[in-house]
Tab-separated table of C-alpha atoms in Angstrom:
chain	number	residue	atom	x	y	z
A	1	MET	CA	-95.417	-110.360	-176.907
A	2	SER	CA	-97.529	-107.470	-177.686
A	3	SER	CA	-96.784	-107.336	-181.144
A	4	ARG	CA	-100.255	-107.890	-181.729
A	5	ARG	CA	-100.447	-104.076	-180.859
A	6	SER	CA	-100.593	-102.238	-184.245
A	7	GLY	CA	-97.123	-99.993	-183.182
A	8	SER	CA	-98.441	-98.414	-180.374
A	9	THR	CA	-96.942	-100.221	-177.832
A	10	PRO	CA	-92.910	-101.013	-178.436
A	11	ARG	CA	-91.774	-104.845	-177.831
A	12	ILE	CA	-91.616	-105.650	-174.076
A	13	THR	CA	-88.065	-106.595	-173.484
A	14	ASP	CA	-87.434	-109.663	-171.059
A	15	GLU	CA	-85.300	-107.344	-168.372
A	16	GLN	CA	-88.949	-105.092	-167.993
A	17	ILE	CA	-90.200	-108.367	-167.582
A	18	ILE	CA	-87.924	-109.757	-164.735
A	19	GLU	CA	-87.917	-106.210	-162.799
A	20	LEU	CA	-91.668	-106.223	-162.917
A	21	VAL	CA	-91.478	-109.810	-161.505
A	22	SER	CA	-88.937	-108.988	-159.020
A	23	LYS	CA	-91.139	-105.939	-157.866
A	24	LEU	CA	-93.982	-108.090	-157.270
A	25	GLN	CA	-91.693	-110.990	-155.298
A	26	GLN	CA	-91.565	-108.095	-153.144
A	27	LEU	CA	-95.183	-107.106	-152.222
A	28	LEU	CA	-96.037	-111.060	-151.878
A	29	PRO	CA	-95.434	-112.147	-147.913
A	30	GLU	CA	-94.635	-115.792	-148.801
A	31	LEU	CA	-91.508	-114.969	-151.092
A	32	ARG	CA	-90.203	-111.687	-149.173
A	33	ASN	CA	-87.951	-113.100	-147.151
A	34	ARG	CA	-86.447	-115.944	-148.929
A	35	ARG	CA	-82.731	-115.773	-149.486
A	36	SER	CA	-82.540	-116.265	-153.189
A	37	ASN	CA	-84.516	-113.149	-154.342
A	38	LYS	CA	-84.565	-114.731	-157.460
A	39	ALA	CA	-87.718	-116.642	-157.948
A	40	SER	CA	-88.973	-117.734	-161.154
A	41	ALA	CA	-91.803	-115.951	-162.968
A	42	SER	CA	-94.029	-118.827	-162.681
A	43	LYS	CA	-93.719	-119.333	-159.054
A	44	VAL	CA	-93.899	-115.631	-158.417
A	45	LEU	CA	-97.441	-115.647	-160.595
A	46	GLN	CA	-98.148	-118.638	-158.537
A	47	GLU	CA	-98.122	-117.092	-155.449
A	48	THR	CA	-99.341	-113.948	-156.667
A	49	CYS	CA	-102.637	-115.703	-157.504
A	50	ASN	CA	-102.871	-117.317	-154.110
A	51	TYR	CA	-101.796	-114.131	-152.359
A	52	VAL	CA	-104.897	-112.139	-154.288
A	53	ARG	CA	-107.183	-115.114	-153.627
A	54	SER	CA	-106.202	-114.901	-150.057
A	55	LEU	CA	-106.977	-111.182	-149.575
A	56	HIS	CA	-109.971	-111.900	-151.707
A	57	LYS	CA	-110.979	-114.154	-148.875
A	58	GLU	CA	-110.329	-112.225	-146.354
A	59	VAL	CA	-112.196	-109.282	-147.757
A	60	ASP	CA	-115.378	-111.746	-147.443
A	61	ASP	CA	-114.743	-112.707	-143.908
A	62	LEU	CA	-113.978	-109.280	-142.723
A	63	SER	CA	-117.574	-107.676	-144.192
A	64	ASP	CA	-119.623	-111.158	-143.117
A	65	ARG	CA	-118.249	-110.140	-139.881
A	66	LEU	CA	-119.139	-105.811	-139.777
A	67	SER	CA	-122.304	-106.790	-140.772
A	68	GLN	CA	-123.232	-108.882	-137.801
A	69	LEU	CA	-121.484	-106.109	-135.573
A	70	LEU	CA	-122.766	-103.153	-137.514
A	71	SER	CA	-126.404	-104.684	-137.169
A	72	THR	CA	-126.015	-105.313	-132.718
A	73	ILE	CA	-124.056	-101.824	-131.894
A	74	ASP	CA	-126.667	-99.426	-130.342
A	75	ASP	CA	-126.746	-96.049	-131.447
A	76	ASP	CA	-125.887	-94.736	-128.200
A	77	SER	CA	-122.624	-96.943	-127.522
A	78	PRO	CA	-119.621	-94.072	-127.468
A	79	GLN	CA	-118.337	-96.433	-130.880
A	80	ALA	CA	-121.064	-95.065	-132.348
A	81	SER	CA	-120.536	-91.322	-131.417
A	82	ILE	CA	-116.541	-91.985	-132.336
A	83	ILE	CA	-117.461	-92.901	-135.988
A	84	ARG	CA	-120.574	-90.013	-136.251
A	85	SER	CA	-117.637	-87.502	-134.986
A	86	LEU	CA	-115.664	-88.939	-137.703
A	87	ILE	CA	-117.798	-88.775	-140.727
A	88	ASN	CA	-118.640	-85.243	-140.150
B	1	MET	CA	-103.582	-95.810	-136.653
B	2	SER	CA	-105.637	-92.596	-136.357
B	3	PRO	CA	-107.941	-91.885	-139.303
B	4	SER	CA	-108.730	-88.047	-138.366
B	5	GLN	CA	-105.113	-86.863	-137.540
B	6	GLN	CA	-101.833	-85.923	-139.777
B	7	PRO	CA	-101.750	-87.768	-142.759
B	8	SER	CA	-98.389	-89.196	-143.572
B	9	SER	CA	-97.314	-87.759	-146.171
B	10	HIS	CA	-93.790	-90.156	-146.543
B	11	ASN	CA	-95.841	-93.453	-146.568
B	12	PRO	CA	-98.620	-93.272	-149.283
B	13	THR	CA	-99.704	-96.540	-148.182
B	14	CYS	CA	-100.602	-94.362	-144.871
B	15	LEU	CA	-102.483	-91.784	-147.134
B	16	ILE	CA	-104.528	-94.475	-148.997
B	17	LYS	CA	-105.695	-95.883	-145.580
B	18	ASN	CA	-107.050	-93.007	-144.187
B	19	ARG	CA	-109.094	-91.970	-147.282
B	20	PHE	CA	-110.644	-95.147	-147.700
B	21	ALA	CA	-111.341	-95.864	-143.837
B	22	HIS	CA	-112.951	-92.212	-144.547
B	23	ARG	CA	-114.909	-93.293	-147.182
B	24	PHE	CA	-115.954	-96.591	-145.980
B	25	VAL	CA	-117.039	-95.705	-142.690
B	26	ARG	CA	-119.336	-92.858	-144.646
B	27	ALA	CA	-120.426	-95.606	-147.167
B	28	LEU	CA	-121.588	-98.077	-144.360
B	29	ASN	CA	-123.349	-95.000	-142.494
B	30	ASN	CA	-125.431	-94.614	-145.630
B	31	LEU	CA	-126.166	-98.099	-145.922
B	32	ASN	CA	-128.106	-97.850	-142.906
B	33	ILE	CA	-127.124	-101.680	-141.527
B	34	LYS	CA	-127.822	-100.665	-137.830
B	35	ASN	CA	-130.579	-101.882	-135.249
B	36	ARG	CA	-131.963	-103.915	-138.084
B	37	SER	CA	-132.275	-108.023	-137.114
B	38	PRO	CA	-132.387	-109.532	-140.431
B	39	HIS	CA	-134.736	-112.536	-140.926
B	40	ASP	CA	-133.395	-114.813	-142.781
B	41	GLU	CA	-130.467	-115.885	-144.394
B	42	ASN	CA	-130.852	-114.418	-147.748
B	43	GLN	CA	-130.859	-110.506	-145.790
B	44	ILE	CA	-127.975	-112.021	-143.658
B	45	TYR	CA	-125.800	-112.613	-147.225
B	46	ARG	CA	-127.512	-109.491	-148.595
B	47	ARG	CA	-126.005	-107.088	-145.884
B	48	SER	CA	-122.813	-108.456	-145.862
B	49	HIS	CA	-122.732	-108.274	-149.284
B	50	ARG	CA	-123.274	-104.948	-149.362
B	51	VAL	CA	-120.760	-104.387	-146.844
B	52	LYS	CA	-118.359	-106.042	-149.314
B	53	ILE	CA	-119.398	-103.768	-152.146
B	54	ALA	CA	-119.053	-100.615	-150.443
B	55	ALA	CA	-115.381	-101.719	-149.321
B	56	TYR	CA	-114.448	-102.556	-152.794
B	57	ALA	CA	-115.924	-99.015	-154.022
B	58	ALA	CA	-114.298	-97.262	-151.348
B	59	MET	CA	-111.149	-98.286	-152.204
B	60	ALA	CA	-111.615	-98.032	-155.837
B	61	SER	CA	-113.337	-94.330	-155.537
B	62	VAL	CA	-109.844	-93.547	-153.361
B	63	VAL	CA	-107.617	-94.121	-156.209
B	64	GLY	CA	-109.778	-93.377	-158.838
B	65	SER	CA	-109.527	-93.498	-162.684
B	66	LYS	CA	-105.512	-93.573	-162.344
B	67	ARG	CA	-105.328	-97.280	-162.269
B	68	ALA	CA	-107.336	-99.652	-164.999
B	69	TRP	CA	-108.362	-101.985	-162.075
B	70	SER	CA	-110.160	-99.272	-159.890
B	71	ARG	CA	-111.938	-97.978	-163.318
B	72	ALA	CA	-113.009	-101.736	-163.683
B	73	VAL	CA	-114.078	-101.472	-160.371
B	74	LEU	CA	-116.423	-98.525	-160.097
B	75	TRP	CA	-117.612	-99.269	-163.574
B	76	LYS	CA	-118.994	-102.334	-162.393
B	77	VAL	CA	-120.569	-100.882	-159.017
B	78	ARG	CA	-121.956	-98.341	-161.348
B	79	ASN	CA	-123.734	-101.051	-163.580
B	80	ARG	CA	-124.705	-103.148	-160.329
B	81	SER	CA	-126.748	-100.344	-159.046
B	82	ARG	CA	-128.683	-100.282	-162.450
B	83	ASN	CA	-129.185	-104.473	-162.713
B	84	GLN	CA	-131.655	-104.290	-159.518
B	85	GLY	CA	-131.519	-108.067	-158.425
B	86	LEU	CA	-129.047	-109.263	-160.527
B	87	LEU	CA	-125.950	-109.517	-159.434
B	88	VAL	CA	-122.718	-108.452	-161.802
B	89	SER	CA	-119.889	-109.966	-160.620
B	90	SER	CA	-116.854	-111.995	-161.877
B	91	ARG	CA	-116.323	-113.282	-158.551
B	92	ARG	CA	-119.376	-115.818	-159.539
B	93	LYS	CA	-117.594	-118.802	-157.741
B	94	ARG	CA	-117.598	-116.814	-154.458
B	95	VAL	CA	-121.146	-115.757	-154.439
B	96	ASP	CA	-122.152	-119.524	-155.246
B	97	CYS	CA	-120.141	-120.668	-152.620
B	98	LYS	CA	-121.198	-117.859	-150.147
B	99	SER	CA	-125.064	-118.193	-150.560
B	100	LYS	CA	-126.135	-121.029	-147.924
B	101	THR	CA	-130.055	-120.018	-148.642
B	102	SER	CA	-132.269	-121.567	-150.799
B	103	ASN	CA	-132.742	-122.567	-154.566
B	104	ASP	CA	-134.654	-119.081	-154.999
B	105	HIS	CA	-130.980	-117.290	-154.262
B	106	HIS	CA	-129.191	-119.854	-156.495
B	107	ALA	CA	-131.403	-118.827	-159.593
B	108	LYS	CA	-131.595	-115.132	-158.793
B	109	VAL	CA	-127.294	-114.881	-158.612
B	110	SER	CA	-126.521	-115.078	-162.212
B	111	VAL	CA	-123.233	-113.398	-164.162
B	112	VAL	CA	-124.362	-110.305	-166.591
B	113	ARG	CA	-121.710	-109.555	-168.511
B	114	ARG	CA	-123.270	-106.025	-170.040
B	115	ARG	CA	-121.394	-104.040	-172.789
B	116	ASN	CA	-118.192	-105.477	-170.920
B	117	PRO	CA	-115.986	-103.111	-172.226
B	118	ASN	CA	-113.081	-105.659	-171.740
B	119	PRO	CA	-114.196	-108.619	-173.984
B	120	LYS	CA	-111.603	-111.640	-173.125
B	121	ARG	CA	-109.689	-112.125	-176.653
B	122	GLU	CA	-108.262	-115.581	-175.643
B	123	ASP	CA	-108.517	-116.902	-179.186
B	124	LEU	CA	-106.474	-114.383	-180.706
B	125	ASP	CA	-103.153	-114.798	-178.628
B	126	PRO	CA	-102.994	-118.128	-176.999
B	127	PHE	CA	-99.915	-117.807	-175.502
B	128	ARG	CA	-100.131	-114.825	-173.701
B	129	TYR	CA	-103.557	-115.647	-172.252
B	130	SER	CA	-102.524	-119.704	-170.890
B	131	GLY	CA	-101.223	-120.759	-167.295
B	132	GLN	CA	-100.607	-118.641	-164.446
B	133	GLU	CA	-100.762	-115.649	-166.336
B	134	LEU	CA	-104.705	-116.221	-167.410
B	135	LYS	CA	-105.569	-117.206	-163.264
B	136	LEU	CA	-104.312	-113.809	-163.079
B	137	ARG	CA	-105.858	-112.182	-165.260
B	138	LYS	CA	-109.167	-113.600	-163.625
B	139	LEU	CA	-108.302	-112.257	-159.984
B	140	VAL	CA	-107.068	-108.820	-161.557
B	141	PRO	CA	-110.554	-106.545	-162.116
B	142	GLY	CA	-110.035	-105.430	-165.416
B	143	ALA	CA	-107.264	-107.179	-166.315
B	144	ALA	CA	-108.067	-109.541	-169.204
B	145	THR	CA	-107.113	-107.398	-172.062
B	146	MET	CA	-104.042	-105.817	-171.043
B	147	ASP	CA	-100.341	-106.767	-171.997
B	148	SER	CA	-98.323	-108.425	-169.279
B	149	CYS	CA	-95.721	-105.303	-168.871
B	150	CYS	CA	-99.315	-103.678	-167.673
B	151	LEU	CA	-100.483	-106.606	-166.280
B	152	MET	CA	-98.063	-106.965	-163.434
B	153	ASP	CA	-97.780	-103.350	-162.786
B	154	GLU	CA	-101.506	-103.272	-162.133
B	155	THR	CA	-101.249	-106.458	-160.539
B	156	ALA	CA	-98.594	-104.996	-157.600
B	157	ASP	CA	-100.898	-101.716	-157.227
B	158	TYR	CA	-103.868	-103.641	-156.786
B	159	ILE	CA	-102.345	-106.549	-154.261
B	160	LYS	CA	-101.068	-102.714	-152.465
B	161	CYS	CA	-104.611	-101.427	-152.177
B	162	LEU	CA	-106.310	-104.617	-150.980
B	163	ALA	CA	-104.058	-105.487	-148.628
B	164	ALA	CA	-104.313	-101.993	-146.897
B	165	GLN	CA	-108.268	-102.249	-147.304
B	166	VAL	CA	-108.051	-105.327	-145.229
B	167	GLU	CA	-105.770	-103.800	-142.691
B	168	VAL	CA	-108.155	-100.944	-142.239
B	169	MET	CA	-111.448	-103.232	-141.939
B	170	LYS	CA	-109.626	-105.430	-139.682
B	171	THR	CA	-109.187	-102.443	-137.431
B	172	LEU	CA	-112.683	-101.504	-138.250
B	173	VAL	CA	-114.103	-104.895	-136.656
B	174	ASP	CA	-111.904	-104.759	-133.688
B	175	PHE	CA	-112.705	-101.472	-132.767
B	176	TYR	CA	-116.494	-102.439	-133.178
B	177	THR	CA	-115.727	-105.263	-130.956
B	178	THR	CA	-114.141	-103.970	-127.955
B	179	THR	CA	-117.332	-103.139	-125.782
């Protein structure tokens, strides 16, 4: 698969790919609890894409809410002082 | 999750979360959003976009230059600050969907890839860059030209850090909503 690279990386073996795919599978919330711990690589990749997209969307939503919340807090509120003490 | 006490050395994710929380909160403070009510939707959008960029930049700077994805994010953020007014973003679709404002804003949002150090090479090796892998390469920053091995590795790390980032952000939102 990487034979294009001029001799700098050895050919990737199938075992390596399988190992990496299973490692990725452990991180995905969807596939972690499946009884058969050998999901196909394409399924794992698909779930990975979905998971990354959902994480991006969550970051979007959370930053929306955070920006709204931050603009309305009072500088004298207890939260603001806690944050200030955390930063300094 | 106590941000300031004992960083748990037996759990690297905890350490990442602490460091990220610290940097993100500091960045938020520097953004100077407080006590400023926005005048129009454009400003609302820009404010939340700045928070989002601060989050990604904070996480990438915690990871540093150890990972290709974090290097790519930091590169993009630094370039973004150079291109004032133009948004350098590989997440163009989301930006387009998110902007609910007038055509003015749409005209401003354009993807500018300047001196991108990772040019795509689909033409050279079509089998590698097809299907699911290609979609993944578009999602993970800096992943366009890695080999499959590195791609999986980077994706795993990227997912871990993203999940940690989301957790910290959720905690912050909860913290600010309790009055």
